[in-house]
Amino acid sequence: DSGVTQTPKHLITATGQRVTLRCSPRSGDLSVYWYQQSLDQGLQFLIQYYNGEERAKGNILERFSAQQFPDLHSELNLSSLELGDSALYFCASSVGGSTNEKLFFGSGTQLSVL
Amino acid sequence: AQKVTQAQTEISVVEKEDVTLDCVYETRDTTYYLFWYKQPPSGELVFLIRRNSFDEQNEISGRYSWNFQKSTSSFNFTITASQVVDSAVYFCALRPPETSGSRLTFGEGTQLTVNP
């Protein structure tokens, strides 16, 4: 158990809808990362937050947004969903966000857009 | 830009065989970290090892060993006497210094199947 909690584990929705994925980092970790894993794109970095502020942005679509709350949990919002958004979405956390830190990953949220 | 290449998409071995998973990376940074993660059928990503670009000493941990060669930009992973429980997708990843964004760049992954 990595200590990173993601909910829900599975999500099935329809095109055009909006969903929210939730992540609770390990106790004491200030950085939260979101990754998307799909068959055609592999594991892609989406966005990183550190202590409530956005620190780095990757290949995140404009339809997607995220935030980190004062209690350090994070939410990834996906809107106007398309079939191609179907993927496994991982949240990870680390203590501070430095290069040498290892990331601890949650079990992921499997999103299926029908 | 950083790039990680795992040329082996799938590897299938019989239990007790040794197997090496290849990883080649590209980066312009002089300081970086390399990682290996394991993704078993249950889906979660499990950290295996972290290596600093300045430390080329090979590492052994039980049946696992890692060969880091900066001259060839490779960070290969060997499992000795493989077991069925080693069946998983293995990802090599590169993390640049914070000045370059500090995000993990993953390779495509190698699906390892260990047959009894």
Short mmCIF file of C-alpha atoms in Angstrom, two decimals, chain B:
data_model
loop_
_atom_site.label_atom_id
_atom_site.label_comp_id
_atom_site.label_asym_id
_atom_site.label_seq_id
_atom_site.Cartn_x
_atom_site.Cartn_y
_atom_site.Cartn_z
CA ALA B 1 13.60 17.30 -24.31
CA GLN B 2 13.77 14.02 -22.48
CA LYS B 3 12.96 10.66 -23.93
CA VAL B 4 13.00 7.12 -22.59
CA THR B 5 12.95 4.12 -24.90
CA GLN B 6 12.15 0.59 -23.90
CA ALA B 7 12.57 -1.28 -27.14
CA GLN B 8 11.25 -4.58 -25.80
CA THR B 9 7.47 -4.43 -25.87
CA GLU B 10 6.94 -7.96 -24.57
CA ILE B 11 9.21 -10.61 -23.12
CA SER B 12 8.18 -14.13 -22.24
CA VAL B 13 10.39 -16.45 -20.20
CA VAL B 14 10.09 -19.67 -18.28
CA GLU B 15 10.40 -19.60 -14.54
CA LYS B 16 13.98 -19.57 -13.20
CA GLU B 17 15.37 -17.98 -16.33
CA ASP B 18 17.28 -14.72 -16.04
CA VAL B 19 15.81 -11.80 -17.97
CA THR B 20 17.14 -8.32 -18.78
CA LEU B 21 14.91 -5.37 -19.54
CA ASP B 22 16.54 -2.65 -21.60
CA CYS B 23 16.18 1.08 -21.09
CA VAL B 24 17.83 3.83 -23.12
CA TYR B 25 17.30 7.49 -22.37
CA GLU B 26 17.98 10.87 -23.91
CA THR B 27 18.52 14.08 -22.03
CA ARG B 28 20.58 17.26 -22.28
CA ASP B 29 20.72 17.66 -18.54
CA THR B 30 23.89 16.71 -16.69
CA THR B 31 22.03 15.97 -13.49
CA TYR B 32 19.02 13.69 -13.51
CA TYR B 33 17.51 10.68 -11.84
CA LEU B 34 16.48 7.38 -13.32
CA PHE B 35 13.78 5.13 -11.94
CA TRP B 36 12.23 1.75 -12.51
CA TYR B 37 8.60 1.10 -11.65
CA LYS B 38 6.63 -2.14 -11.77
CA GLN B 39 2.95 -2.35 -12.71
CA PRO B 40 1.51 -5.75 -11.74
CA PRO B 41 -1.83 -6.95 -13.13
CA SER B 42 -3.59 -5.22 -10.24
CA GLY B 43 -2.65 -1.92 -11.88
CA GLU B 44 -0.79 0.13 -9.30
CA LEU B 45 2.70 1.48 -9.99
CA VAL B 46 5.30 0.21 -7.56
CA PHE B 47 8.65 1.93 -7.09
CA LEU B 48 11.67 -0.35 -7.55
CA ILE B 49 14.82 1.77 -7.73
CA ARG B 50 16.15 5.30 -8.07
CA ARG B 51 19.60 6.14 -9.46
CA ASN B 52 21.45 9.47 -9.53
CA SER B 53 23.18 10.33 -12.80
CA PHE B 54 26.48 10.79 -10.94
CA ASP B 55 26.39 7.34 -9.43
CA GLU B 56 27.27 4.67 -11.96
CA GLN B 57 27.75 1.93 -9.43
CA ASN B 58 25.66 -1.08 -10.25
CA GLU B 59 23.15 -2.18 -7.67
CA ILE B 60 21.86 -5.55 -6.59
CA SER B 61 18.80 -6.10 -4.45
CA GLY B 62 17.95 -9.74 -3.99
CA ARG B 63 17.09 -11.17 -7.40
CA TYR B 64 17.06 -7.68 -8.96
CA SER B 65 20.09 -5.87 -10.34
CA TRP B 66 20.56 -2.68 -12.31
CA ASN B 67 23.31 -1.74 -14.74
CA PHE B 68 23.67 2.01 -15.28
CA GLN B 69 26.03 3.08 -18.05
CA LYS B 70 26.15 6.80 -18.66
CA SER B 71 28.39 6.39 -21.71
CA THR B 72 25.64 4.54 -23.54
CA SER B 73 22.71 6.28 -21.77
CA SER B 74 21.37 2.96 -20.61
CA PHE B 75 19.85 1.78 -17.36
CA ASN B 76 19.09 -1.91 -17.74
CA PHE B 77 17.28 -4.08 -15.24
CA THR B 78 17.96 -7.78 -14.72
CA ILE B 79 15.83 -10.27 -12.83
CA THR B 80 17.70 -13.40 -11.84
CA ALA B 81 15.87 -16.70 -11.46
CA SER B 82 12.56 -15.18 -12.51
CA GLN B 83 9.35 -16.18 -10.79
CA VAL B 84 5.73 -16.13 -11.90
CA VAL B 85 5.07 -13.25 -9.50
CA ASP B 86 7.51 -11.13 -11.50
CA SER B 87 4.97 -11.02 -14.33
CA ALA B 88 4.14 -7.35 -14.78
CA VAL B 89 4.75 -4.32 -16.94
CA TYR B 90 8.03 -2.63 -16.07
CA PHE B 91 8.60 1.05 -16.72
CA CYS B 92 11.85 2.93 -16.87
CA ALA B 93 11.56 6.65 -16.15
CA LEU B 94 13.73 9.76 -16.24
CA ARG B 95 13.41 12.81 -14.03
CA PRO B 96 15.34 15.97 -14.90
CA PRO B 97 16.38 18.67 -12.44
CA GLU B 98 13.69 21.01 -11.14
CA THR B 99 14.87 23.75 -13.48
CA SER B 100 13.67 21.58 -16.34
CA GLY B 101 10.30 20.87 -14.85
CA SER B 102 11.13 17.85 -12.71
CA ARG B 103 8.44 15.64 -14.24
CA LEU B 104 8.85 11.90 -14.68
CA THR B 105 9.12 10.85 -18.31
CA PHE B 106 8.23 7.20 -18.71
CA GLY B 107 9.22 4.71 -21.34
CA GLU B 108 6.60 2.68 -23.14
CA GLY B 109 6.94 -0.20 -20.74
CA THR B 110 7.96 -3.84 -21.17
CA GLN B 111 5.38 -6.53 -20.52
CA LEU B 112 7.17 -9.41 -18.81
CA THR B 113 5.43 -12.76 -18.63
CA VAL B 114 7.02 -15.50 -16.57
CA ASN B 115 5.53 -18.88 -17.32
CA PRO B 116 5.64 -21.78 -14.85
#
